[in-house]
Amino acid sequence: MVMATKKSEAPVAGESATVTILDGKGKREQALPVLSGTLGPKVIDVRSLYGKTGYFTYDPAFMATASCESKITYIDGDQGILLHRGYPIDQLAEKSDFLEVCHLLLNGELPNAEEKVKFVHDITYHTMLHEQVINFLRGFRRDAHPMAVMVGIVGALSAFYHDETDYEEPHARMVACYRLIAKMPTIAAFAYKYSIGQPFIYPQNHLTYAENVLHMLFATPCETYKVSPTLAKAMDRILILHADHEQNASTSTVRLAGSSGANPFACIAAGIATLWGPAHGGANEAVIRMLKRIGTKDRIPEFVNRAKDKDDPFRMMGFGHRVYKNFDPRAKVMRQTCDEVLGELGLGDDPLLPIAKELEKIALEDSYFIERKLYPNVDFYSGIILQAMGIPSRLFTAVFAMARTVGWIAQWKEMMEDPGKKIGRPRQIYTGYPKRDYVPISRRG
Ligand code: CMC
């Protein structure tokens, strides 16, 4: 038996935790350092545990494991707090804009006026794709999912910006960051245009980042497309709200891939692949699929019962979160934006809305959801708002990927700049056969 005990109820930095091991060799104790960050719970540093005791820790799905040290984003899931470089997400969503948040995440500070002009210029002038990348894109099946195209194209960028590039060098790292943030909307929009057989619409340097997203998605060469300020504001806010979220599955994937020294474009492709799953960024698309399947308000109880049934794999998409056991602070802002956009666009009569509102009500009242702290998450509202904005549901996760690229690449950069960085390498509990001897084929049953 192994017991971990804290020496006091409230350990301070520098204190230790004692692990008591009670096994065939008797009872012994091992002190382990306790580390503390600026905010959040203290952590027991188990790095020396195996060397000192011969025991590993077991934590599948990383329910209780901090995998790295980071200065970028802080989440308090119990209180519903999300801070980027110390700034609350609701303040950033209300007062900032996406490129300013990108600067903040990448460089640690909000830009001053001069820095902002330069940053916006530098991102704006990296938005085009190499024409050979576009030829490569044309090789995909026309009906390919935009996320499949994004995994492929972003991975392929590693073949366009590689050669002798040394990512140990700060300038090379920064150029990779700028290229990725700048080109992601172009890639997503081209993937969409390709899937509907329309010509690619190139980025326009007089437009903002969010305006460009809408322009590249919705303009055609046949007529002038005027970007709606309401939609541009909503898109900018959606991008801010998805920009980073600490060590989630896709970000951890990017860090793990990058820990081997892999090419950053290939690392981000791995992040996009991870984001695609319905338990992660794919949830916004899955929310709309689910609302359409429910179809009418009177069928909601049937689906709620299915979500509660342990023998039914159905889950209420857009509900629950690994970290937030209180309202998702991004969902709060997204809900408000959702109301604003639907009001301004006069789309209050969208048939999916009453179903979404009823589901939201149930989640806040039903004991199953209350006991498990399953609140609507950011994807619940972003699915509804993106749908109202006319974004096809197949593109929802691609919009999430566009926004999260800055988070991924900022976290990759931080990891690369950590003098103590090491390749990530978890261990396992082996439950297969013990050693056995090879059996010749003639003697196998
Ligand atoms: N519908 C019904 N029951 C649920 C749901 C749900 N959406 N989510 C969790 N539960 C139940 C689950 O069955 C379990 O019940 P019990 O304790 O009786 O066995 C309990 O709640 C705890 O769930 P868990 O699966 O242990 O929690 P987790 O932290 O492993 O999973 C989650 C978190 C987000 C994957 C999960 O809540 C889920 O699948 N939600 C739906 C998909 C979704 O909306 N994902 C987007 C997350 S937010 C954006 C992002 O991070 O990308």
JSON list of C-alpha atoms and ligand atoms in Angstrom, two decimals, residues 63 245 248 275 278-283 287 307-308 310 314-323 325 328 330 368-369 372 374 377-379 400 404, ligand 1:
[
{"chain": "A", "resi": 63, "resn": "MET", "atom": "CA", "xyz": [-6.68, 13.51, -13.95]},
{"chain": "A", "resi": 245, "resn": "HIS", "atom": "CA", "xyz": [-7.01, 26.79, -22.78]},
{"chain": "A", "resi": 248, "resn": "ASN", "atom": "CA", "xyz": [-6.01, 20.46, -22.96]},
{"chain": "A", "resi": 275, "resn": "LEU", "atom": "CA", "xyz": [-8.93, 18.84, -31.68]},
{"chain": "A", "resi": 278, "resn": "PRO", "atom": "CA", "xyz": [-16.14, 15.12, -30.60]},
{"chain": "A", "resi": 279, "resn": "ALA", "atom": "CA", "xyz": [-14.98, 15.05, -26.97]},
{"chain": "A", "resi": 280, "resn": "HIS", "atom": "CA", "xyz": [-12.82, 18.13, -27.74]},
{"chain": "A", "resi": 281, "resn": "GLY", "atom": "CA", "xyz": [-13.22, 20.73, -30.52]},
{"chain": "A", "resi": 282, "resn": "GLY", "atom": "CA", "xyz": [-15.48, 18.52, -32.62]},
{"chain": "A", "resi": 283, "resn": "ALA", "atom": "CA", "xyz": [-18.20, 19.13, -30.02]},
{"chain": "A", "resi": 287, "resn": "VAL", "atom": "CA", "xyz": [-24.03, 20.04, -30.90]},
{"chain": "A", "resi": 307, "resn": "ALA", "atom": "CA", "xyz": [-27.73, 10.78, -21.88]},
{"chain": "A", "resi": 308, "resn": "LYS", "atom": "CA", "xyz": [-28.35, 9.53, -18.33]},
{"chain": "A", "resi": 310, "resn": "LYS", "atom": "CA", "xyz": [-25.09, 4.21, -18.67]},
{"chain": "A", "resi": 314, "resn": "PHE", "atom": "CA", "xyz": [-25.15, 8.91, -26.26]},
{"chain": "A", "resi": 315, "resn": "ARG", "atom": "CA", "xyz": [-23.82, 12.00, -24.49]},
{"chain": "A", "resi": 316, "resn": "MET", "atom": "CA", "xyz": [-25.33, 15.44, -24.37]},
{"chain": "A", "resi": 317, "resn": "MET", "atom": "CA", "xyz": [-22.93, 17.28, -26.64]},
{"chain": "A", "resi": 318, "resn": "GLY", "atom": "CA", "xyz": [-21.84, 20.71, -25.45]},
{"chain": "A", "resi": 319, "resn": "PHE", "atom": "CA", "xyz": [-22.26, 19.75, -21.78]},
{"chain": "A", "resi": 320, "resn": "GLY", "atom": "CA", "xyz": [-19.59, 18.99, -19.20]},
{"chain": "A", "resi": 321, "resn": "HIS", "atom": "CA", "xyz": [-15.93, 19.75, -19.02]},
{"chain": "A", "resi": 322, "resn": "ARG", "atom": "CA", "xyz": [-12.90, 18.02, -17.54]},
{"chain": "A", "resi": 323, "resn": "VAL", "atom": "CA", "xyz": [-11.77, 21.12, -15.67]},
{"chain": "A", "resi": 325, "resn": "LYS", "atom": "CA", "xyz": [-17.03, 22.11, -12.48]},
{"chain": "A", "resi": 328, "resn": "ASP", "atom": "CA", "xyz": [-17.45, 27.66, -18.23]},
{"chain": "A", "resi": 330, "resn": "ARG", "atom": "CA", "xyz": [-16.12, 31.31, -22.00]},
{"chain": "A", "resi": 368, "resn": "TYR", "atom": "CA", "xyz": [-28.17, 14.23, -12.98]},
{"chain": "A", "resi": 369, "resn": "PHE", "atom": "CA", "xyz": [-26.51, 17.30, -14.49]},
{"chain": "A", "resi": 372, "resn": "ARG", "atom": "CA", "xyz": [-22.11, 15.83, -11.97]},
{"chain": "A", "resi": 374, "resn": "LEU", "atom": "CA", "xyz": [-22.40, 19.28, -16.20]},
{"chain": "A", "resi": 377, "resn": "ASN", "atom": "CA", "xyz": [-19.65, 24.53, -22.26]},
{"chain": "A", "resi": 378, "resn": "VAL", "atom": "CA", "xyz": [-18.26, 26.97, -24.84]},
{"chain": "A", "resi": 379, "resn": "ASP", "atom": "CA", "xyz": [-19.04, 24.60, -27.71]},
{"chain": "A", "resi": 400, "resn": "PHE", "atom": "CA", "xyz": [-11.91, 26.51, -33.44]},
{"chain": "A", "resi": 404, "resn": "ARG", "atom": "CA", "xyz": [-6.50, 27.75, -31.03]},
{"chain": "B", "resi": 1, "resn": "CMC", "atom": "N1", "xyz": [-23.74, 13.92, -21.19]},
{"chain": "B", "resi": 1, "resn": "CMC", "atom": "C1", "xyz": [-24.11, 13.00, -20.25]},
{"chain": "B", "resi": 1, "resn": "CMC", "atom": "N2", "xyz": [-23.35, 12.60, -19.21]},
{"chain": "B", "resi": 1, "resn": "CMC", "atom": "C2", "xyz": [-22.13, 13.15, -19.11]},
{"chain": "B", "resi": 1, "resn": "CMC", "atom": "C3", "xyz": [-21.66, 14.12, -20.05]},
{"chain": "B", "resi": 1, "resn": "CMC", "atom": "C4", "xyz": [-22.51, 14.50, -21.10]},
{"chain": "B", "resi": 1, "resn": "CMC", "atom": "N3", "xyz": [-22.12, 15.41, -22.00]},
{"chain": "B", "resi": 1, "resn": "CMC", "atom": "N4", "xyz": [-20.40, 14.49, -19.71]},
{"chain": "B", "resi": 1, "resn": "CMC", "atom": "C5", "xyz": [-20.08, 13.80, -18.61]},
{"chain": "B", "resi": 1, "resn": "CMC", "atom": "N5", "xyz": [-21.13, 12.99, -18.25]},
{"chain": "B", "resi": 1, "resn": "CMC", "atom": "C6", "xyz": [-21.20, 12.13, -17.05]},
{"chain": "B", "resi": 1, "resn": "CMC", "atom": "C7", "xyz": [-20.38, 10.85, -17.22]},
{"chain": "B", "resi": 1, "resn": "CMC", "atom": "O1", "xyz": [-21.15, 9.81, -17.77]},
{"chain": "B", "resi": 1, "resn": "CMC", "atom": "C8", "xyz": [-19.94, 10.58, -15.81]},
{"chain": "B", "resi": 1, "resn": "CMC", "atom": "O2", "xyz": [-21.03, 10.05, -15.11]},
{"chain": "B", "resi": 1, "resn": "CMC", "atom": "P1", "xyz": [-20.80, 8.97, -13.91]},
{"chain": "B", "resi": 1, "resn": "CMC", "atom": "O3", "xyz": [-19.98, 9.70, -12.87]},
{"chain": "B", "resi": 1, "resn": "CMC", "atom": "O4", "xyz": [-22.17, 8.60, -13.46]},
{"chain": "B", "resi": 1, "resn": "CMC", "atom": "O5", "xyz": [-20.05, 7.82, -14.53]},
{"chain": "B", "resi": 1, "resn": "CMC", "atom": "C9", "xyz": [-19.69, 11.99, -15.23]},
{"chain": "B", "resi": 1, "resn": "CMC", "atom": "O6", "xyz": [-20.57, 12.85, -15.98]},
{"chain": "B", "resi": 1, "resn": "CMC", "atom": "C10", "xyz": [-18.25, 12.48, -15.36]},
{"chain": "B", "resi": 1, "resn": "CMC", "atom": "O7", "xyz": [-17.89, 12.42, -16.75]},
{"chain": "B", "resi": 1, "resn": "CMC", "atom": "P2", "xyz": [-16.46, 12.00, -17.28]},
{"chain": "B", "resi": 1, "resn": "CMC", "atom": "O8", "xyz": [-16.63, 11.37, -18.63]},
{"chain": "B", "resi": 1, "resn": "CMC", "atom": "O9", "xyz": [-15.73, 11.22, -16.25]},
{"chain": "B", "resi": 1, "resn": "CMC", "atom": "O10", "xyz": [-15.78, 13.43, -17.41]},
{"chain": "B", "resi": 1, "resn": "CMC", "atom": "P3", "xyz": [-14.51, 13.79, -18.27]},
{"chain": "B", "resi": 1, "resn": "CMC", "atom": "O11", "xyz": [-13.85, 14.90, -17.57]},
{"chain": "B", "resi": 1, "resn": "CMC", "atom": "O12", "xyz": [-13.69, 12.58, -18.59]},
{"chain": "B", "resi": 1, "resn": "CMC", "atom": "O13", "xyz": [-15.15, 14.30, -19.66]},
{"chain": "B", "resi": 1, "resn": "CMC", "atom": "C11", "xyz": [-15.97, 15.67, -21.38]},
{"chain": "B", "resi": 1, "resn": "CMC", "atom": "C12", "xyz": [-15.27, 15.63, -20.02]},
{"chain": "B", "resi": 1, "resn": "CMC", "atom": "C13", "xyz": [-15.98, 17.13, -21.88]},
{"chain": "B", "resi": 1, "resn": "CMC", "atom": "C14", "xyz": [-15.17, 14.83, -22.40]},
{"chain": "B", "resi": 1, "resn": "CMC", "atom": "C15", "xyz": [-17.40, 15.15, -21.25]},
{"chain": "B", "resi": 1, "resn": "CMC", "atom": "O14", "xyz": [-18.13, 15.95, -20.35]},
{"chain": "B", "resi": 1, "resn": "CMC", "atom": "C16", "xyz": [-18.12, 15.05, -22.59]},
{"chain": "B", "resi": 1, "resn": "CMC", "atom": "O15", "xyz": [-17.98, 14.04, -23.29]},
{"chain": "B", "resi": 1, "resn": "CMC", "atom": "N6", "xyz": [-18.92, 16.11, -22.97]},
{"chain": "B", "resi": 1, "resn": "CMC", "atom": "C17", "xyz": [-19.56, 16.15, -24.27]},
{"chain": "B", "resi": 1, "resn": "CMC", "atom": "C18", "xyz": [-18.57, 16.58, -25.33]},
{"chain": "B", "resi": 1, "resn": "CMC", "atom": "C19", "xyz": [-18.25, 18.06, -25.24]},
{"chain": "B", "resi": 1, "resn": "CMC", "atom": "O16", "xyz": [-19.13, 18.90, -25.12]},
{"chain": "B", "resi": 1, "resn": "CMC", "atom": "N7", "xyz": [-16.95, 18.38, -25.36]},
{"chain": "B", "resi": 1, "resn": "CMC", "atom": "C20", "xyz": [-16.46, 19.76, -25.39]},
{"chain": "B", "resi": 1, "resn": "CMC", "atom": "C21", "xyz": [-15.67, 20.12, -24.18]},
{"chain": "B", "resi": 1, "resn": "CMC", "atom": "S1", "xyz": [-15.39, 21.90, -24.07]},
{"chain": "B", "resi": 1, "resn": "CMC", "atom": "C22", "xyz": [-14.39, 22.33, -25.42]},
{"chain": "B", "resi": 1, "resn": "CMC", "atom": "C23", "xyz": [-13.09, 21.62, -25.48]},
{"chain": "B", "resi": 1, "resn": "CMC", "atom": "O17", "xyz": [-12.41, 21.48, -24.48]},
{"chain": "B", "resi": 1, "resn": "CMC", "atom": "O18", "xyz": [-12.71, 21.22, -26.59]}
]
